[in-house]
Short mmCIF file of C-alpha atoms and ligand atoms in Angstrom, two decimals:
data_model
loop_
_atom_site.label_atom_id
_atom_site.label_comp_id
_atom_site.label_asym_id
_atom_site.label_seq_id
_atom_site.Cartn_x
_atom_site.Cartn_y
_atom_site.Cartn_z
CA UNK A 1261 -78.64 -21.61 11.86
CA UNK A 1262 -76.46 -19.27 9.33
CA UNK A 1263 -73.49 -20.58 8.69
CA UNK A 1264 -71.19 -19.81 11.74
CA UNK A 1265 -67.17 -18.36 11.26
CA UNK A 1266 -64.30 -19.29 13.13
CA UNK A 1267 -63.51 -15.66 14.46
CA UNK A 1268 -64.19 -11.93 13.64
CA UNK A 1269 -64.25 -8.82 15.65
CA UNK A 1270 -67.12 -6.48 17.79
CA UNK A 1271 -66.85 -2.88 15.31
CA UNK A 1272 -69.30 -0.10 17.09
CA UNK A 1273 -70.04 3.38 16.21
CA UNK A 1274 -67.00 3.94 18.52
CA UNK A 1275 -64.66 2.17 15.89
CA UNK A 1276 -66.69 4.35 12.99
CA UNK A 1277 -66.48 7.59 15.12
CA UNK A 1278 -62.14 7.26 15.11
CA UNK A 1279 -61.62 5.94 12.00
CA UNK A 1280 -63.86 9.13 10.43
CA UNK A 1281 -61.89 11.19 12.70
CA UNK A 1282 -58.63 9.98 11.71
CA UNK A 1283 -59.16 10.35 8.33
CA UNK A 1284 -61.26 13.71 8.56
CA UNK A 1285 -58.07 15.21 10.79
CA UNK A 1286 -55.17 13.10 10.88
CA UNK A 1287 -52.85 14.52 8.19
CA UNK A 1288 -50.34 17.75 8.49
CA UNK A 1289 -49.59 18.34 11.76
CA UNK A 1290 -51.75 15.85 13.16
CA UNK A 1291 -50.52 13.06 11.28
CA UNK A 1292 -49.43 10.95 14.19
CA UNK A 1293 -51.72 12.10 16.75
CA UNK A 1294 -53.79 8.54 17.01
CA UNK A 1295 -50.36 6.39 16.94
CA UNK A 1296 -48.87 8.30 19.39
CA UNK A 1297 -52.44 8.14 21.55
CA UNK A 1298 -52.56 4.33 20.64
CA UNK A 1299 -48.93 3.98 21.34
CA UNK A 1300 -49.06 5.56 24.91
CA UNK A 1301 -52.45 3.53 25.74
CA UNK A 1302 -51.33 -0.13 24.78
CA UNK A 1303 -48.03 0.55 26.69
CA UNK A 1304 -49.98 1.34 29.83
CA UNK A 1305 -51.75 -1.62 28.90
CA UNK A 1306 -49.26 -3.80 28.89
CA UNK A 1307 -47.66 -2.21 31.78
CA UNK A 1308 -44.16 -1.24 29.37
CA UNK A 1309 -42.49 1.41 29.07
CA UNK A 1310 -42.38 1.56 25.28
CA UNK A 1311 -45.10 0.64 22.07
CA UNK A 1312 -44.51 0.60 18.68
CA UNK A 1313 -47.23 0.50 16.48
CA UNK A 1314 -46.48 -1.57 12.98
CA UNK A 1315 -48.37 -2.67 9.93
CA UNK A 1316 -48.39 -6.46 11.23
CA UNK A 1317 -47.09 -8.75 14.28
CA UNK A 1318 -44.67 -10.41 11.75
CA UNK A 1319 -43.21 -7.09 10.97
CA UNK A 1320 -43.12 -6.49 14.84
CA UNK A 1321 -41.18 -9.85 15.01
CA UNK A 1322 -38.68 -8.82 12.61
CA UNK A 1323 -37.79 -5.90 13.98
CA UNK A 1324 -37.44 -7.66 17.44
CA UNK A 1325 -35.00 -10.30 16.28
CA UNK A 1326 -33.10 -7.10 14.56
CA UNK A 1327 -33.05 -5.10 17.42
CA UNK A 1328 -31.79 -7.86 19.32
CA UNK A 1329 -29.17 -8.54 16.81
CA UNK A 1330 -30.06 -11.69 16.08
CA UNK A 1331 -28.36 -12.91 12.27
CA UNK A 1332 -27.14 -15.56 10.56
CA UNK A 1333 -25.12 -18.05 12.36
CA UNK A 1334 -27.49 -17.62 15.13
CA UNK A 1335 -30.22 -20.35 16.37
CA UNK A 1336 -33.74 -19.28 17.68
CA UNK A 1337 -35.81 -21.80 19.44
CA UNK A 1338 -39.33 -21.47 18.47
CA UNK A 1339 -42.13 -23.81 19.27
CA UNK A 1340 -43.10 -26.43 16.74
CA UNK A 1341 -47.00 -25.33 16.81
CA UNK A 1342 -47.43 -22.38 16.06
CA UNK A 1343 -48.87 -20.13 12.90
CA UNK A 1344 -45.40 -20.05 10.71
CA UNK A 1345 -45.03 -16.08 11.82
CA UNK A 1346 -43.23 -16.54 14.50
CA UNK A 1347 -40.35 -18.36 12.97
CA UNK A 1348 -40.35 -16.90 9.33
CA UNK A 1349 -38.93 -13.49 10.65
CA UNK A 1350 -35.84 -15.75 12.09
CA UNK A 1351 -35.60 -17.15 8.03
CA UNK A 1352 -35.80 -13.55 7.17
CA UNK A 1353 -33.07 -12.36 9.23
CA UNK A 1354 -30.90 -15.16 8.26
CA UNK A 1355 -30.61 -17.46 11.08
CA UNK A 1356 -32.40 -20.98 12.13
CA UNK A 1357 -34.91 -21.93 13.35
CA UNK A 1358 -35.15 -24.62 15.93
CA UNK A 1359 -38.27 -26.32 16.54
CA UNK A 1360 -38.76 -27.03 20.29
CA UNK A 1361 -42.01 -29.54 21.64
CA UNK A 1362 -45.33 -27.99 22.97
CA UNK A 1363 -46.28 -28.65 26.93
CA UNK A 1364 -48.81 -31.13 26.75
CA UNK A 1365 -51.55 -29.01 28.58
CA UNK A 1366 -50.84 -25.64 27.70
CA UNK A 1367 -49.73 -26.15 23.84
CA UNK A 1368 -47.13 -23.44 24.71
CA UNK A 1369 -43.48 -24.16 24.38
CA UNK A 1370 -42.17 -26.60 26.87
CA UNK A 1371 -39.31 -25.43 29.18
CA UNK A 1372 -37.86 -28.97 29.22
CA UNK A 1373 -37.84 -29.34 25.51
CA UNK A 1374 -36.48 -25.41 25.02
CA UNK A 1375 -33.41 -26.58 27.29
CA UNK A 1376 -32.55 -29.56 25.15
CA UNK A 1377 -32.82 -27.57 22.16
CA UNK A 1378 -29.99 -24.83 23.06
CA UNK A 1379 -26.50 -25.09 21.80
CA UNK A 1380 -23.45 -22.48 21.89
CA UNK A 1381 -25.68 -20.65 18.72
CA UNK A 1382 -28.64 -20.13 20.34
CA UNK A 1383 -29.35 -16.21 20.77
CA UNK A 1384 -33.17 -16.15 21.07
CA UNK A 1385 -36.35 -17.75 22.02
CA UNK A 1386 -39.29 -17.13 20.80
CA UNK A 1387 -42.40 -18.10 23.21
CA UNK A 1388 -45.64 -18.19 21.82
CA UNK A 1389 -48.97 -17.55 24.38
CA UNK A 1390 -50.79 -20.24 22.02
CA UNK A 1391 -54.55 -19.31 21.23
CA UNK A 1392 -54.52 -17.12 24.30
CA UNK A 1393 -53.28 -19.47 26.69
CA UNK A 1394 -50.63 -19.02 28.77
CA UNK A 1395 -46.86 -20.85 28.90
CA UNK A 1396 -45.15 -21.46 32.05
CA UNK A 1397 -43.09 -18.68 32.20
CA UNK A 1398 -41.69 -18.99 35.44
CA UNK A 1399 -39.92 -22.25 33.91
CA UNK A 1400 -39.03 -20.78 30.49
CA UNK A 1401 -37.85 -17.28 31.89
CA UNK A 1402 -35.86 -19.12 33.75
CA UNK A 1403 -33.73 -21.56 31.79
CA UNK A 1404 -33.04 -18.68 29.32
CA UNK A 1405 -31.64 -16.34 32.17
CA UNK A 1406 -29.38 -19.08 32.70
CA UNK A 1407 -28.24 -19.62 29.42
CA UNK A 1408 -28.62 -15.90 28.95
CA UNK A 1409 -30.98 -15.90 25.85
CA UNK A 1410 -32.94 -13.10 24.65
CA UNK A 1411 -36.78 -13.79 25.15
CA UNK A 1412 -39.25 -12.61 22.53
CA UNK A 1413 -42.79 -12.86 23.38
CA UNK A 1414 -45.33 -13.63 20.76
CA UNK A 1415 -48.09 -12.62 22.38
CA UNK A 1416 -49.96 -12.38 18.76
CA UNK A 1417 -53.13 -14.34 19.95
CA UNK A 1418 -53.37 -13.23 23.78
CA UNK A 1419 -54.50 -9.78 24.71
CA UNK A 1420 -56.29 -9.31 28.08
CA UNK A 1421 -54.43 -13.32 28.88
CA UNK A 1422 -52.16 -13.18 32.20
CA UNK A 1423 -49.99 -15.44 34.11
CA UNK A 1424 -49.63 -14.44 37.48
CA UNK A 1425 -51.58 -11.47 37.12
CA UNK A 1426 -48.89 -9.76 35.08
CA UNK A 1427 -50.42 -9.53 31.17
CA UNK A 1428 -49.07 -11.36 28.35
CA UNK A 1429 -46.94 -8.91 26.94
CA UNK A 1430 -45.30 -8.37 29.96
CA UNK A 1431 -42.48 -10.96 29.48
CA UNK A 1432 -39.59 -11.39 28.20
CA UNK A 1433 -36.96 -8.37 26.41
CA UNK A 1434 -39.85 -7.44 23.76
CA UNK A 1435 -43.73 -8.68 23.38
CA UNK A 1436 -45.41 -8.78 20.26
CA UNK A 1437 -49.32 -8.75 19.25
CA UNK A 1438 -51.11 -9.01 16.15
CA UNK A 1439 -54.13 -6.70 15.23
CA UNK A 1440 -55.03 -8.92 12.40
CA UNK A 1441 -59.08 -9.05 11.60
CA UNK A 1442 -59.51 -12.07 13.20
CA UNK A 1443 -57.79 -11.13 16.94
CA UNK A 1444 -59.91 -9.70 19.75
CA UNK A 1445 -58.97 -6.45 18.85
CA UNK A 1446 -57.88 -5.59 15.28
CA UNK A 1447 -56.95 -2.56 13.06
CA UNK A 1448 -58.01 -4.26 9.78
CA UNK A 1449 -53.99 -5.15 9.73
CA UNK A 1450 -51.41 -4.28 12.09
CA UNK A 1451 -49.53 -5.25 14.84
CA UNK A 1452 -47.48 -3.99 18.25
CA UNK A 1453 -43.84 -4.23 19.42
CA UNK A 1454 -43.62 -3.70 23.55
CA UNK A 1455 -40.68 -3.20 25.52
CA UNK A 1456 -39.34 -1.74 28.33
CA UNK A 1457 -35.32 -1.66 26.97
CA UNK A 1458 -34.87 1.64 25.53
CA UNK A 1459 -32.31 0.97 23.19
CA UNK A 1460 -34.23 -1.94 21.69
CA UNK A 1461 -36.76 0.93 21.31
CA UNK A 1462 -35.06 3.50 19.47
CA UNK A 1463 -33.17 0.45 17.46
CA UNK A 1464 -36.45 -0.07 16.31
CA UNK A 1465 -37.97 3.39 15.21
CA UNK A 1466 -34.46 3.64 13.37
CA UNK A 1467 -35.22 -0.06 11.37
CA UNK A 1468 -38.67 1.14 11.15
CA UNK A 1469 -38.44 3.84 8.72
CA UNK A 1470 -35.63 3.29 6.36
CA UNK A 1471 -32.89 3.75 8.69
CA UNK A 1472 -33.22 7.05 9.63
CA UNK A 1473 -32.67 8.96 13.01
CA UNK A 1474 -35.97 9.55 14.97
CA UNK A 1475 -37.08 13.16 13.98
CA UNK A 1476 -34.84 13.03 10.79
CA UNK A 1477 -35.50 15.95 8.54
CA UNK A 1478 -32.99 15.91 6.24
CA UNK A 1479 -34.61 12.69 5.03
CA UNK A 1480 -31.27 10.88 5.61
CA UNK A 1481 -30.49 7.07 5.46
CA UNK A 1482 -27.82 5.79 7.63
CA UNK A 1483 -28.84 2.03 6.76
CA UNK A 1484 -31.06 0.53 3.90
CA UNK A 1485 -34.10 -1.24 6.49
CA UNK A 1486 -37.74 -1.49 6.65
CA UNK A 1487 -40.45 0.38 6.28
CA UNK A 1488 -42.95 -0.67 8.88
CA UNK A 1489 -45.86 1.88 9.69
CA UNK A 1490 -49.42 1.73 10.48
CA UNK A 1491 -51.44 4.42 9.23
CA UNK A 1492 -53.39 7.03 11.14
CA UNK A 1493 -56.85 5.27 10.03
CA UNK A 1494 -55.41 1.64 11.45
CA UNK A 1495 -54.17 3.39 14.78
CA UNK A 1496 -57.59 5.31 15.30
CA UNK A 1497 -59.13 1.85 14.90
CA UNK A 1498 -57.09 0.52 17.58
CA UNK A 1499 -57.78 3.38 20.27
CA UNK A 1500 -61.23 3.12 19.77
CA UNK A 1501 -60.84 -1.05 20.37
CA UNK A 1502 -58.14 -0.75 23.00
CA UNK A 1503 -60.76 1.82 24.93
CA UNK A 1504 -63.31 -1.26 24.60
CA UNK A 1505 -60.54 -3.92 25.62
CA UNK A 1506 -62.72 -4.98 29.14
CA UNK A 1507 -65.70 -5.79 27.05
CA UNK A 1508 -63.78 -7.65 24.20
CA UNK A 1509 -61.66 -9.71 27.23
CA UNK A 1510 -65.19 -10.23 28.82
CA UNK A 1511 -66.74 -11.47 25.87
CA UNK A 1512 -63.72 -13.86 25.07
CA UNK A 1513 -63.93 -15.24 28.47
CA UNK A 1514 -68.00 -15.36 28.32
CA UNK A 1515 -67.27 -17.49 25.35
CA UNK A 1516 -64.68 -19.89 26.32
CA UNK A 1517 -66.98 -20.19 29.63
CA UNK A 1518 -70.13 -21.75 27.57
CA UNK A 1519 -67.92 -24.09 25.60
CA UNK A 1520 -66.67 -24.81 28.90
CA UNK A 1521 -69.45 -25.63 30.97
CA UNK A 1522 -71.56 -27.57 27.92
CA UNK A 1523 -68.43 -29.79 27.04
CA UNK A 1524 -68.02 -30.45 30.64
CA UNK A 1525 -68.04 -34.50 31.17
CA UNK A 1526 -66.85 -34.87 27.58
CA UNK A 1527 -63.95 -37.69 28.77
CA UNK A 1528 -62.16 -37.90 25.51
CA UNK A 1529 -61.45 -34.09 24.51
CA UNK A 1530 -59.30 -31.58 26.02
CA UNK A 1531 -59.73 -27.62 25.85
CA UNK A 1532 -57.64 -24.42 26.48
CA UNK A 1533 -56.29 -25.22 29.52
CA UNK A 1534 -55.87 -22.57 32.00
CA UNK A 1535 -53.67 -23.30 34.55
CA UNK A 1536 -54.21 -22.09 38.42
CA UNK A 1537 -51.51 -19.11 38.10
CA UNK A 1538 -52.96 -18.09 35.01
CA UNK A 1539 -56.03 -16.11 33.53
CA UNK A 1540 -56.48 -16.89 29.49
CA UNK A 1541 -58.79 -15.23 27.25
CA UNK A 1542 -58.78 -17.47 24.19
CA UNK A 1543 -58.48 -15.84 20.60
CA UNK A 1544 -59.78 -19.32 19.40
CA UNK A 1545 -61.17 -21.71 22.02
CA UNK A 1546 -59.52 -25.12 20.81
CA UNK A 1547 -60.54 -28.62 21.42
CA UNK A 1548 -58.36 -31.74 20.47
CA UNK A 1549 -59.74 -35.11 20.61
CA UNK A 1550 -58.20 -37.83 23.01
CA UNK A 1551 -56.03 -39.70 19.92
CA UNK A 1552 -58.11 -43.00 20.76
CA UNK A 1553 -61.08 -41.55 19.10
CA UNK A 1554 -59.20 -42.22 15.93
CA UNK A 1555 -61.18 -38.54 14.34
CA UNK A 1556 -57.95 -36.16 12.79
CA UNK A 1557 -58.67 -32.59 12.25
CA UNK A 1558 -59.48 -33.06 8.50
CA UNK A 1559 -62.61 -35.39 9.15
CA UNK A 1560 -63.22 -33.62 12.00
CA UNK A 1561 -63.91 -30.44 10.40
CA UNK A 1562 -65.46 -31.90 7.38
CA UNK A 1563 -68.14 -33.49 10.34
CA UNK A 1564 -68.74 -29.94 11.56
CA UNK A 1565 -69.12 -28.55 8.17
CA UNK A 1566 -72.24 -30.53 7.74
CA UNK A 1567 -73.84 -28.69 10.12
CA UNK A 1568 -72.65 -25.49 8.85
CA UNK A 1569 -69.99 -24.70 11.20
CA UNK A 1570 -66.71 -23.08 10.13
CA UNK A 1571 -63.90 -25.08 12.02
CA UNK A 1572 -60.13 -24.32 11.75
CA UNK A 1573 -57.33 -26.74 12.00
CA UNK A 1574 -54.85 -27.01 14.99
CA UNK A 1575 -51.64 -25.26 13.33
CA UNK A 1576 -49.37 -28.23 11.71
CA UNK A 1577 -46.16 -28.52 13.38
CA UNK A 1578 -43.92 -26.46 11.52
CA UNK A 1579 -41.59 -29.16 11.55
CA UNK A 1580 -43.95 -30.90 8.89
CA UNK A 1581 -45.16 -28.41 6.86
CA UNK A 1582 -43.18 -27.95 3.27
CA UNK A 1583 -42.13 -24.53 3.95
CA UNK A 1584 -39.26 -26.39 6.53
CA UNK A 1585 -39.96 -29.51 5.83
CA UNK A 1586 -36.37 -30.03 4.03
CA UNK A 1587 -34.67 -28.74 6.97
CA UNK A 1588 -31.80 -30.49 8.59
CA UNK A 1589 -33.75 -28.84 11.95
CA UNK A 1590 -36.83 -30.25 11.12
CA UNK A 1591 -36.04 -33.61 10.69
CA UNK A 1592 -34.51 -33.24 14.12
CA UNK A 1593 -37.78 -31.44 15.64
CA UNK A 1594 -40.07 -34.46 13.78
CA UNK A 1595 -37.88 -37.17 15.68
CA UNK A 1596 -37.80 -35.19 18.90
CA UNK A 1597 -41.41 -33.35 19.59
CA UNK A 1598 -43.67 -36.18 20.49
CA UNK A 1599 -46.05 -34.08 22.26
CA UNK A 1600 -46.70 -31.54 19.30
CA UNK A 1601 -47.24 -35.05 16.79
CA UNK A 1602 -49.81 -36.31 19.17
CA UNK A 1603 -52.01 -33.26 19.74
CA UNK A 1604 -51.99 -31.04 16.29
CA UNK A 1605 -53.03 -33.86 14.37
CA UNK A 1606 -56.46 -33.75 16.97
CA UNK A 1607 -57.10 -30.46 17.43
CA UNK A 1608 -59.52 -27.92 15.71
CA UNK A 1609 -60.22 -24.44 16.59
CA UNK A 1610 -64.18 -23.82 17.15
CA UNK A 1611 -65.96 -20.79 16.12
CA UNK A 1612 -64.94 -17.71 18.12
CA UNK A 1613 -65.61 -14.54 16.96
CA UNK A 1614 -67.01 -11.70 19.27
CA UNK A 1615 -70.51 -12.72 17.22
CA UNK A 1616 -70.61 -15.85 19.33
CA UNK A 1617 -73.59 -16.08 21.34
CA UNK A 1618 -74.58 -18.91 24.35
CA UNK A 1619 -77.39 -20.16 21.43
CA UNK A 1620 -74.53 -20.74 19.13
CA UNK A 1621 -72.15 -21.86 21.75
CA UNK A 1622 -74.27 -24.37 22.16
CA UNK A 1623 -75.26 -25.06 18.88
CA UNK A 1624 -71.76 -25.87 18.03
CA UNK A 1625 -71.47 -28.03 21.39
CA UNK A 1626 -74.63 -30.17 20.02
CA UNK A 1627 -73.00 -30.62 16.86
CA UNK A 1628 -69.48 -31.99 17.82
CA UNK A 1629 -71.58 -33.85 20.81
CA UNK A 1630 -73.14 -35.63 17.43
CA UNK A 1631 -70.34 -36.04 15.75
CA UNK A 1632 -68.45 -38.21 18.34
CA UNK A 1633 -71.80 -39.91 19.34
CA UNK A 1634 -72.29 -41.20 15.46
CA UNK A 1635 -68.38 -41.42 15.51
CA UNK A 1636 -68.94 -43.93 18.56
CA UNK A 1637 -71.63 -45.92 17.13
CA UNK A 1638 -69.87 -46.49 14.08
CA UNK A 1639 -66.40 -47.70 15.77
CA UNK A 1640 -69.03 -50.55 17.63
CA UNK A 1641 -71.17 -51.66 14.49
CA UNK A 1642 -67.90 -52.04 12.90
CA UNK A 1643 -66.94 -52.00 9.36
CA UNK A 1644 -69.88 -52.83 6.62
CA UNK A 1645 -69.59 -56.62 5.72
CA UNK A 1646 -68.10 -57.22 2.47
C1 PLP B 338 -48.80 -16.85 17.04
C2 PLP B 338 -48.79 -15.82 15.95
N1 PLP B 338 -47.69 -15.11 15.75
C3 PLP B 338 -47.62 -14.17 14.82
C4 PLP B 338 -48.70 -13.88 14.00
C5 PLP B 338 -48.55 -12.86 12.92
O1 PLP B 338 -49.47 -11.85 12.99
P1 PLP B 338 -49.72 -10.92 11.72
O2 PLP B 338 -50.66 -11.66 10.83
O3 PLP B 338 -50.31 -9.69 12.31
O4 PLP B 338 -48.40 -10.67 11.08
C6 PLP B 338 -49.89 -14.58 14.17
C7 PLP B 338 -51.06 -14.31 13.33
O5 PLP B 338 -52.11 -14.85 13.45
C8 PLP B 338 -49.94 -15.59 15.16
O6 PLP B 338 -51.05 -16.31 15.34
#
C-alpha cells in the first residue's frame, strides 16, 4: 500500500478549466469577476447575506474580531482544542484569550464551561465546529444572548456540516472557513468571512484594503489596516470547487461512513460524534482511544507509521502549548478543562483526504485494529522479566 496522507483535496479538469480562465481573462476590467462570482455563490451557500473572500481563515478571523470591535482590555472565550488560529487573531488584536473546556462528545466548546468562563470583559466567543463536527449551538447561542456576547463562528474545518439543518456558517454575528489545501474545498490558500450584519460587512471591505472606502479611487487611506485579498486565480479555484461542493460533502461523508461501520464494536475508541440534530461531514475523521488503553497520540501514530499510514495528532490544548503556556489564562484553563486533558492527549486524526478509498479505509481500520490487538497482548504478558 503507498504510503497514505492525512488529507488533500479532489482537483478535476473543472478546477484546471477556472484557474486557466482566471488567469487567461481575469485582469483589467475583469479583475474581480471570479471573487465577486465566488463571493455571491458561497453566500447562497451558506444561506448569508454577505461573503468576503480573503487570503486565509485567520485573516478572516481578524477582521471579524475588528469589525466587531473587539481590543485590548477585552476577553474572548475560545475553546482550549483547537488549531491556535482561532485564538491568535484575539493576541493580534490585543485582547485575551480565555480558554474554555471541550464537550466531551462533540470536542466543540462546552456551553457550561463558556458560562463559567465570562466576566464583565468578555466581548466575544469564538466557537469552533471541531473537525467538522458540530457544537450545541442551541446551548451556546444561548448563554451568549444572555450575556450579550458577540458570536464568531469558526467554521474553518466544516463545510457542507449542519446542525439542525441550518449549515455551519450559519451561526452566530460572522462565520469563518478556511480554504487551506488540506479542507474539503481549497483555493491553494484562502479563506471566507460570512455575515448577514451589513455594517460588519462594509467594516470589513474598509479593514480589508488599507482602510479605504469601498470603490475608492483617489487611492485614499482613512486608517492604516490590512491588506487581505485573494487573487482572481485562488477565487476561480474556489467556484470551480464550490460548484462540486455535493460531491466533495458526499465523499467526506462516504468516508467517515467506512471508518464508521469497520470500527463498529471497537469498545475502547470513540469517533466524530454526530449528534441526532446534527449532520457532520468530517474534514478529518478523528478517533481517541478510551484513556485505559494507556496508547497517547505520540505512540499511537508512531504504531500507524509502521504500516505506512500518515496520522495527525489531536490539536494540544492551547492551554499547554508554549505559545500560551506562560499565560496567567492558561494556567487557569489547565486547572479548569478536565475534559480537553483527558481526550487530546488520545486522539489522532486518520487519513482523510478526498483520495480515500473503502480499500484504504479499511486498510487503515486493519492497521489500528493491530495496533490495539498487539497493544492488548502486551498489557497481559506483562513487562519482560528482568
Ligand atoms: C479551526 C481552525 N480555525 C482556523 C484555521 C485557520 O485557517 P487558515 O489556515 O486558512 O488561516 C484553521 C486551519 O486549519 C482551523 O483548523
Amino acid at each position: 500500500m503507498e504510503r497514505l496522507l492525512v488529507s488533500g483535496p479532489s482537483i478535476t479538469q473543472k478546477e484546471i478549466d477556472y484557474v486557466t480562465a482566471a488567469v487567461t481573462n481575469a485582469w483589467y476590467g475583469n479583475a474581480n469577476i471570479y471573487h465577486e462570482r465566488f463571493e455571491r455563490a458561497f453566500a447562497e451557500y451558506v444561506n448569508r447575506r454577505h461573503a468576503i473572500a480573503l487570503p486565509s481563515c485567520t485573516s478572516a478571523i481578524h477582521l471579524a474580531l475588528l469589525a466587531l470591535g473587539v481590543g485590548p482590555g477585552y476577553e474572548v472565550v475560545v475553546p482550549d482544542a483547537t488549531w491556535i488560529a482561532s485564538s491568535a487573531a484575539v493576541t493580534y488584536v490585543g485582547a485575551t484569550p480565555v480558554f474554555a473546556d471541550i464537550d466531551e462528545r462533540t470536542w466543540c466548546l462546552s456551553a457550561t464551561s463558556f458560562q463559567d468562563c465570562i466576566t464583565p470583559r468578555t466581548r466575544a466567543v469564538i466557537v469552533v465546529d471541531l473537525y467538522g463536527s458540530m457544537p450545541d449551538m442551541d446551548a451556546i447561542l444561548a448563554v451568549a444572548q444572555k450575556h450579550h456576547i458577540a458570536v464568531i463562528e469558526d467554521s474553518a474545518e466544516a463545510i457542507g456540516s449542519e446542525y439542525q439543518g441550518r449549515r455551519a456558517g450559519n451561526f452566530g454575528d460572522a462565520s469563518v472557513f478556511s480554504f487551506h489545501g488540506s479542507k474539503t474545498l481549497t483555493t491553494g490558500e484562502g479563506g471566507m468571512l460570512v455575515t448577514d450584519n451589513d455594517d460588519l460587512k462594509a467594516r470589513a471591505l474598509f479593514l480589508r484594503d488599507h482602510g479605504r472606502k469601498p470603490g475608492d479611487k483617489m487611492f485614499f487611506n482613512h486608517e492604516v489596516a490590512y491588506k487581505y485579498k485573494m487573487s482572481s486565480m485562488q477565487a476561480a479555484l474556489g467556484l470551480a470547487q464550490l460548484e462540486r461542493i455535493e460531491e466533495l460533502v458526499e465523499q467526506k461523508r462516504r468516508i467517515f461512513s467506512w471508518y464508521a461501520d469497520n470500527l463498529r464494536g471497537l469498545d475502547d475508541i470513540q469517533l466524530n460524534h454526530e449528534a441526532p440534530e446534527a449532520r457532520i461531514v468530517c474534514w478529518m475523521v478523528t478517533v481517541v482511544l478510551d484513556q485505559k488503553l494507556g496508547l497517547k497520540k505520540e505512540q499511537l501514530m508512531r504504531l500507524m507509521d509502521e504500516y505506512n499510514i500518515d496520522c495527525r495528532p489531536f490539536f494540544f490544548p492551547l492551554s499547554s502549548i508554549p505559545a500560551y503556556y506562560g499565560t496567567e489564562q492558561a494556567a487557569r484553563a489547565r486547572a479548569r478543562n478536565v475534559v480537553a486533558y483527558s481526550v487530546t492527549p488520545y486522539g489522532i486524526n486518520l487519513p482523510s483526504g478526498l483520495n480515500m478509498d473503502e480499500e484504504k479505509v479499511t486498510y487503515v481500520c486493519e492497521a489500528l485494529k493491530a495496533v490495539l490487538t498487539e497493544k492488548a497482548k502486551r498489557d497481559r504478558v506483562g513487562p519482560p522479566d528482568e
